[in-house]
Short mmCIF file of C-alpha atoms and ligand atoms in Angstrom, two decimals:
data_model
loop_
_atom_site.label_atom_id
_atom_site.label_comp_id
_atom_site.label_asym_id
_atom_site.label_seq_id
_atom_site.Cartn_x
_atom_site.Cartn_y
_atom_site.Cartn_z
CA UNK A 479 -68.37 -105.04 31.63
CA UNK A 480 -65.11 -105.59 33.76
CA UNK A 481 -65.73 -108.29 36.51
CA UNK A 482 -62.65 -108.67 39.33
CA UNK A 483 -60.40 -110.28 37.50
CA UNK A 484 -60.00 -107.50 34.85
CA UNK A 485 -59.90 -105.33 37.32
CA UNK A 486 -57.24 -106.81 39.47
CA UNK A 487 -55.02 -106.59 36.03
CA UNK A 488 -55.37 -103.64 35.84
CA UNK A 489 -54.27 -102.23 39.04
CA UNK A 490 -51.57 -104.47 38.53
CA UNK A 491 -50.69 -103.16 35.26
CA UNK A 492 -51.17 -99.82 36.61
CA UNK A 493 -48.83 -100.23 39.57
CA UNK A 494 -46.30 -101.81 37.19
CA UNK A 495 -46.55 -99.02 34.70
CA UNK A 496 -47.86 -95.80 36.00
CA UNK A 497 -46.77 -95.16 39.58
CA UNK A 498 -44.56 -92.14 40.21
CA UNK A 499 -45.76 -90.55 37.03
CA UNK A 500 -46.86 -86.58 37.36
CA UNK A 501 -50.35 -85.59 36.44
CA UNK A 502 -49.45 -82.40 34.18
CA UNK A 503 -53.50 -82.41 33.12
CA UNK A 504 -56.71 -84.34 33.97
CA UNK A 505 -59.45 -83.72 31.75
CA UNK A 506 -63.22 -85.34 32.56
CA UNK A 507 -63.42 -86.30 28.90
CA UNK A 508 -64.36 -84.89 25.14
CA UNK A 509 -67.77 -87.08 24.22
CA UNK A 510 -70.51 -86.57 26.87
CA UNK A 511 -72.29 -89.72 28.03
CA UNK A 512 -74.93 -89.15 29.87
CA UNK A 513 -74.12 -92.23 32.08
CA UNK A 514 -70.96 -91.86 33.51
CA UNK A 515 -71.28 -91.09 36.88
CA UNK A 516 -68.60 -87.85 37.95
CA UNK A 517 -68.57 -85.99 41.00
CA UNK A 518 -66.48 -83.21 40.01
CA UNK A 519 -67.16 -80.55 37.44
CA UNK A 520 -64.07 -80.84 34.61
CA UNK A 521 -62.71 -77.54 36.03
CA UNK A 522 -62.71 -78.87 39.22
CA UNK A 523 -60.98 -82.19 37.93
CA UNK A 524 -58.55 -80.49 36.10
CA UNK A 525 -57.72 -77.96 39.38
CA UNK A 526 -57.43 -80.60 41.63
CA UNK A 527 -55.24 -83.24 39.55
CA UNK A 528 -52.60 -81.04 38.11
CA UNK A 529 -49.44 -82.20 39.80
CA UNK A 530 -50.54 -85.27 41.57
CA UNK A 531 -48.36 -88.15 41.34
CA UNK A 532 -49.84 -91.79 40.45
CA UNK A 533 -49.55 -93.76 43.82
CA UNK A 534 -50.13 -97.28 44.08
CA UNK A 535 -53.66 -98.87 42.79
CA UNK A 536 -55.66 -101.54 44.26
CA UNK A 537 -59.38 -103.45 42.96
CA UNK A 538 -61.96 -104.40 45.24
CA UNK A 539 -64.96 -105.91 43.37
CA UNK A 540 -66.22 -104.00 40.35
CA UNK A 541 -63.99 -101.13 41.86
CA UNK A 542 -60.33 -99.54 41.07
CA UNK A 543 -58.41 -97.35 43.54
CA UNK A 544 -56.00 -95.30 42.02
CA UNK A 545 -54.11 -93.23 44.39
CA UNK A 546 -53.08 -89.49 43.47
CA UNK A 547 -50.62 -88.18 46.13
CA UNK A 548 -50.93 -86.62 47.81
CA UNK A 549 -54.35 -86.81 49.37
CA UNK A 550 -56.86 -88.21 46.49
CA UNK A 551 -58.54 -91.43 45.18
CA UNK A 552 -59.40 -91.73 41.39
CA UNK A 553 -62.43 -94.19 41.48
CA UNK A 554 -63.38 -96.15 38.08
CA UNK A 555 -66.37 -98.48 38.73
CA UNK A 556 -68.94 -100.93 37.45
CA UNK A 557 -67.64 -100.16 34.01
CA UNK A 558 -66.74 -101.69 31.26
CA UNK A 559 -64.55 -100.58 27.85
CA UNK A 560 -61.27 -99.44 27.37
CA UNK A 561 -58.80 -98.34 30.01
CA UNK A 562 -56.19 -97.82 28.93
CA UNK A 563 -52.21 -96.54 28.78
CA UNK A 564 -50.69 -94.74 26.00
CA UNK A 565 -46.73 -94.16 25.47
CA UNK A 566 -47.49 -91.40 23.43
CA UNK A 567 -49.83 -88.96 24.24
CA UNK A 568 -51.08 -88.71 20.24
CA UNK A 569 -52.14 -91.93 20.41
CA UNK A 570 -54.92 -91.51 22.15
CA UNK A 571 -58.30 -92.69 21.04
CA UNK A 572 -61.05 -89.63 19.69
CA UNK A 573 -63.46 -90.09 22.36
CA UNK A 574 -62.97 -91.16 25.43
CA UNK A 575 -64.49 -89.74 29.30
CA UNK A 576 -61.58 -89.28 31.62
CA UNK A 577 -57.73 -88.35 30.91
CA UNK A 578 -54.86 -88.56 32.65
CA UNK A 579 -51.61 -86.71 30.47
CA UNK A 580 -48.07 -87.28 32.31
CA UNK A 581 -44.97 -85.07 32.67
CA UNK A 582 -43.24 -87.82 30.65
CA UNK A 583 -45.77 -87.50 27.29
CA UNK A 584 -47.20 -90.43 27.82
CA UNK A 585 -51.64 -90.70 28.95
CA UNK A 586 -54.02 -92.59 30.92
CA UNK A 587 -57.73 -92.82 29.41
CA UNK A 588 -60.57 -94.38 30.53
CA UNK A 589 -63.90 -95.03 27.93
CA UNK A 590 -66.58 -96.94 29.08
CA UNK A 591 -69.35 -98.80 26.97
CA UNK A 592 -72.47 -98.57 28.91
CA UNK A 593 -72.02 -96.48 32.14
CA UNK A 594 -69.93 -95.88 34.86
CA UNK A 595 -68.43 -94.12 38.05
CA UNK A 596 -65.15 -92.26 37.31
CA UNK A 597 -64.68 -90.17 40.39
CA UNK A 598 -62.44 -88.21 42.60
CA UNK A 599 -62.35 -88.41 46.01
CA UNK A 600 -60.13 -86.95 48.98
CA UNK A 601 -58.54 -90.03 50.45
CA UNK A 602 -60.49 -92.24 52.37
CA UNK A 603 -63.96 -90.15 51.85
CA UNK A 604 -64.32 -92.76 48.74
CA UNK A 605 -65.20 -95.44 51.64
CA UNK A 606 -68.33 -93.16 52.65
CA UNK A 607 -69.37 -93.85 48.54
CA UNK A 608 -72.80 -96.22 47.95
CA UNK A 609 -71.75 -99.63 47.15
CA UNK A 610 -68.47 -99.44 48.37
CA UNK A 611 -69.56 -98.74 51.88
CA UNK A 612 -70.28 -101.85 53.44
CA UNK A 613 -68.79 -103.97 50.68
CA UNK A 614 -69.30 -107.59 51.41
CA UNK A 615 -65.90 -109.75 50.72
CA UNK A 616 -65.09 -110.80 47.69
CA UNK A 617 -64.41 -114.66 46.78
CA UNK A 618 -60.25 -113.40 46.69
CA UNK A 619 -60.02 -112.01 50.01
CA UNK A 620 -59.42 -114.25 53.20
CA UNK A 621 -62.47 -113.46 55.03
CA UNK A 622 -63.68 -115.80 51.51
CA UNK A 623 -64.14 -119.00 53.35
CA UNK A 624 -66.45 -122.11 53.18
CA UNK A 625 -67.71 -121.09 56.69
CA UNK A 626 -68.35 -117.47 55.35
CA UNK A 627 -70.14 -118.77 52.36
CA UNK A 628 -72.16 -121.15 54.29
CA UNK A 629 -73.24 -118.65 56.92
CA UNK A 630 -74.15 -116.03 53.78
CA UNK A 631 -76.11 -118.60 52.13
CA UNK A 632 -78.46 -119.71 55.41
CA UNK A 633 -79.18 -116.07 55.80
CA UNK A 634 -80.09 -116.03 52.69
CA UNK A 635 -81.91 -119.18 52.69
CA UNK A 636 -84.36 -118.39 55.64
CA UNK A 637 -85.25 -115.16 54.59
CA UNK A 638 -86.03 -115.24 50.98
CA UNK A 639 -86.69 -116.44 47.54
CA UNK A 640 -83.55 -116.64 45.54
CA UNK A 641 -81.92 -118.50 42.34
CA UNK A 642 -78.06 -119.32 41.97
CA UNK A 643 -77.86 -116.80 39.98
CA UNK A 644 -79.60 -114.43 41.92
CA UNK A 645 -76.46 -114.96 44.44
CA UNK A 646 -73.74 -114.18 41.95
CA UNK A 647 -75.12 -111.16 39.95
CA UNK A 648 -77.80 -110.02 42.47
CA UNK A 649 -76.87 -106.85 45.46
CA UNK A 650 -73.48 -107.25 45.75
CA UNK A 651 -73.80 -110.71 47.45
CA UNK A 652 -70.42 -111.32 46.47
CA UNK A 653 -69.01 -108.82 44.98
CA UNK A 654 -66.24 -108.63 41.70
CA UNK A 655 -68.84 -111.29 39.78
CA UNK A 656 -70.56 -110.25 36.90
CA UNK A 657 -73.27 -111.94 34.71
CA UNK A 658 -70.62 -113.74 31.98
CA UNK A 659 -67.91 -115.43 34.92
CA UNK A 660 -71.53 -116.42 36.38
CA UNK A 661 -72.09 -118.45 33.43
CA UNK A 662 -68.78 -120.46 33.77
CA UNK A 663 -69.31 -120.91 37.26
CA UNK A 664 -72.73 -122.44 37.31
CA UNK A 665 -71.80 -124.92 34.46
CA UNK A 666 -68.69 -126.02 36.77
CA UNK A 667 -71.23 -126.31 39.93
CA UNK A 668 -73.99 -127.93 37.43
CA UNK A 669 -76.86 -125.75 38.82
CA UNK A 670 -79.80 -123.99 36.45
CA UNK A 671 -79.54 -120.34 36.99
CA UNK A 672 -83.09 -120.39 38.49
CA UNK A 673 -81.30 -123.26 41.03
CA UNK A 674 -83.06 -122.33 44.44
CA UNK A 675 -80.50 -121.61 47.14
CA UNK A 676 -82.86 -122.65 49.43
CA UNK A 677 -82.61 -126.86 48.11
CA UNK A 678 -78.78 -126.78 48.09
CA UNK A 679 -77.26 -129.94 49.35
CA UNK A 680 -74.07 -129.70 51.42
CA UNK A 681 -72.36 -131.24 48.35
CA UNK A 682 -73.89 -128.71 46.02
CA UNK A 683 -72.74 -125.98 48.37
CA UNK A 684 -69.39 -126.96 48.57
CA UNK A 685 -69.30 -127.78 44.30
CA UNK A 686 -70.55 -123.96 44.14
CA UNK A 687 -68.34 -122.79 46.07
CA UNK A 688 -65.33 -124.08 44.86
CA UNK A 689 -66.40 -122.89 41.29
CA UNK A 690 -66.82 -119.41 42.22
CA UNK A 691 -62.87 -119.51 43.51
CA UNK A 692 -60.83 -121.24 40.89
CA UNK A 693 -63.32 -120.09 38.30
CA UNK A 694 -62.04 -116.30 39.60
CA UNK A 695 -58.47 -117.80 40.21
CA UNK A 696 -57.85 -118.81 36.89
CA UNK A 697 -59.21 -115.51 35.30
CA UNK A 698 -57.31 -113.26 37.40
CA UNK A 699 -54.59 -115.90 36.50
CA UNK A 700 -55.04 -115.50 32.80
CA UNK A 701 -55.50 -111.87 33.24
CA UNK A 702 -59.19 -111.13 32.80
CA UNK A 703 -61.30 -112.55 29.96
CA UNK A 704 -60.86 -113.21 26.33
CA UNK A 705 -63.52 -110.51 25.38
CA UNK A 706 -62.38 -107.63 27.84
CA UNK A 707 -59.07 -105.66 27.16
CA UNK A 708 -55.85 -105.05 29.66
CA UNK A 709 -54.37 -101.68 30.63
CA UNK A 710 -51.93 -102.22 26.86
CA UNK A 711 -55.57 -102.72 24.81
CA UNK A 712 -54.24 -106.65 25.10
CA UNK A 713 -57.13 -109.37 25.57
CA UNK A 714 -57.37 -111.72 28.42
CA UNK A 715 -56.52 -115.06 28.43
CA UNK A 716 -59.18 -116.28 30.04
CA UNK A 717 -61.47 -118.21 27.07
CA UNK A 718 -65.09 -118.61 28.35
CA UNK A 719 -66.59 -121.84 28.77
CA UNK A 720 -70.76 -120.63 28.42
CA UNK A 721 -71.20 -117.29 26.28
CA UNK A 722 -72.89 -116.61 23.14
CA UNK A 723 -70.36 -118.69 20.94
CA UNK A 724 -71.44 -122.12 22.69
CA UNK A 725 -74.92 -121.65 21.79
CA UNK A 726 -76.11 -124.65 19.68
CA UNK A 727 -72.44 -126.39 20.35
CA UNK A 728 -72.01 -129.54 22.49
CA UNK A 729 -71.40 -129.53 26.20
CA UNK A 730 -68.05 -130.02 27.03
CA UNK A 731 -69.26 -132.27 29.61
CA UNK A 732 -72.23 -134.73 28.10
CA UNK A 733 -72.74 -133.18 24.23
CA UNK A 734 -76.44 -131.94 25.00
CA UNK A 735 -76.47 -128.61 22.68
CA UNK A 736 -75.64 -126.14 25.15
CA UNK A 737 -79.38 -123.09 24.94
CA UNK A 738 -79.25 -119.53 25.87
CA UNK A 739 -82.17 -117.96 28.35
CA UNK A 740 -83.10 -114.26 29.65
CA UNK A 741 -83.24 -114.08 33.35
CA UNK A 742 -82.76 -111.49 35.62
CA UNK A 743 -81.66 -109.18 33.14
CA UNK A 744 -79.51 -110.44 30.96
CA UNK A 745 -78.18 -113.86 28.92
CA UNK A 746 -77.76 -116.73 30.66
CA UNK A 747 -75.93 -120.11 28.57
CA UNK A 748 -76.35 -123.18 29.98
CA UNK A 749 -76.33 -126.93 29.50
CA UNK A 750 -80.21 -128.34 30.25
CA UNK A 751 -78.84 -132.11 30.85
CA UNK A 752 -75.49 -131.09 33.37
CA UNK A 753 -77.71 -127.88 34.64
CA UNK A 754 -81.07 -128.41 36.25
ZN1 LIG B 1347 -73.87 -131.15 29.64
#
C-alpha cells in the first residue's frame, strides 16, 4: 500500500509529466473489483472527463489530487499497486480500474492491489469526502512541530489506552504513515510496537518524533520505497530497515535476530533487545 512518500512522487511525477495533457477518454476500468471505491457510474466518468486538461497534482496523506480543468478533482486513495504512465497507449497493462487516454496517444492507469478510492469530484466538494475532511497534519507539513506532537500525544495520553503503534497506523493520527514506514520508525525510536504512549519520557518523545520526520524525509527523498513502484513502474529507493527480509537476520544495531509479531492487524518486525 502507498504511504506519503510514494505518493508525494507521484504527484511530482505527475506534475512533471502529465500536466497540460487533454483527456480524449476516461474509462472507470475493464476488471471489476469489488473494492475500489467510485462515485461515478463509468458513463458518467467518461461524460464528465472527455476534454479536461491535467492540472497540477498535489498528496496529502494516503491521498492524490489530480486536478482536471476546468472544475474537477480526480481522487486516488488509501491504495496501493500500480499507477502508472504510458507513452504509448498499447502499452497498457490487461486489467487495470481507472484510465486516463490523452490527445497525444499516450495513458494514465491506475490498478490497485487490495482496495481503494478512485473518485471524481467537482473542485473543492472532495474536501466534504470522509477522511479527508478534518485531516490531521501530516509529519511534512509545517503545522508538524515538536509542540504539535507533544500536545497530540497528551491528548492522547489522558484519554486512552494506546501503543506506539497504535499512533502511527491507528485513525489517521498522523496521517501519510502506513504499517511498513512504521516499522522503520519504531526501530530508529527503539520502542515495542505495544510501547504505551502513556510512559513516554520526554527523551523518548523527542527520539519518536524525530524518527517519524527523517524516516519520511529520506523516503520521499529516495522516492518512495524499494517494494512500491513510481509513476514510470520504477522502484523506490528507499531500502527498508524492518520488513519480512530481516526476519531471523541481525540487528543492525546490537545483532539480536531481529522476530516478526501480529498486532493490530498486520506484521510488525522488530528487534526484542533495542525494542521493548
Ligand atoms: Zn537490536
Amino acid at each position: 500500500m502507498f504511504e506519503l512518500p510514494e505518493f508525494i512522487t507521484l504527484s511530482r511525477q505527475i506534475n512533471e509529466t502529465l500536466t497540460g495533457k487533454i483527456i480524449t477518454k476516461g474509462s472507470l476500468g475493464n476488471s471489476p473489483h469489488k473494492f475500489v471505491w467510485y462515485n461515478r457510474t463509468p458513463e458518467e466518468f467518461f461524460t464528465l472527463t472527455q476534454g479536461k486538461i491535467i492540472g497540477q497534482a498535489q498528496a496529502k496523506g494516503k491521498w492524490l489530487f489530480i486536478s482536471l480543468e476546468p472544475a474537477y478533482v480526480l481522487v486516488l486513495g488509501e491504495c496501493g499497486g500500480k499507477v502508472l504512465f504510458h507513452p504509448s497507449i498499447s502499452a497498457i497493462p490487461k486489467k487495470y480500474h481507472l484510465l486516463l487516454a490523452f490527445d497525444d496517444g499516450s495513458a494514465f492507469t491506475a490498478t490497485t492491489q487490495m482496495w481503494g478510492a478512485m473518485e471524481l469530484y467537482e473542485a473543492g466538494e472532495e474536501r466534504n469526502r470522509p477522511y479527508i475532511r478534518g485531516m490531521r497534519p501530516t509529519p511534512v507539513e509545517p503545522e508538524f512541530t515538536r509542540e504539535y506532537f507533544e500536545a497530540l500525544i497528551e491528548g492522547l495520553a489522558s484519554t486512552e489506552k494506546r501503543s506506539a503503534k497504535g499512533l502511527l497506523t491507528q485513525e489517521g493520527l498522523i496521517p501519510g504513515i502506513g504499517n511498513a514506514l512504521t516499522q522503520d520508525i519504531l526501530f530508529k525510536a527503539r520502542l515495542h510496537p505495544r510501547y504505551a504512549i502513556q510512559d513516554l519520557s520526554q527523551e523518548q518523545r523527542k527520539q519518536l518524533f524525530r524518527a517519524i520526520v527523517d524516516t519520511l524525509e529520506e523516503a520521499i527523498r529516495l522516492g518512495g520505497r524499494y517494494d512500491e513502484f513510481d509513476l514510470f513502474n520504477q522502484p523506490g529507493g528507499y531500502q527498508r530497515i524492518m520488513d519480512s527480509h530481516a526476519v531471523g537476520q541481525p540487528c543492525p544495531h546490537c545483532g539480536t535476530a531481529i522476530v516478526k509479531m501480529q498486532y493490530l492487524g498486520g506484521a510488525c518486525y522488530f528487534c526484542p533487545q533495542c525494542q521493548q
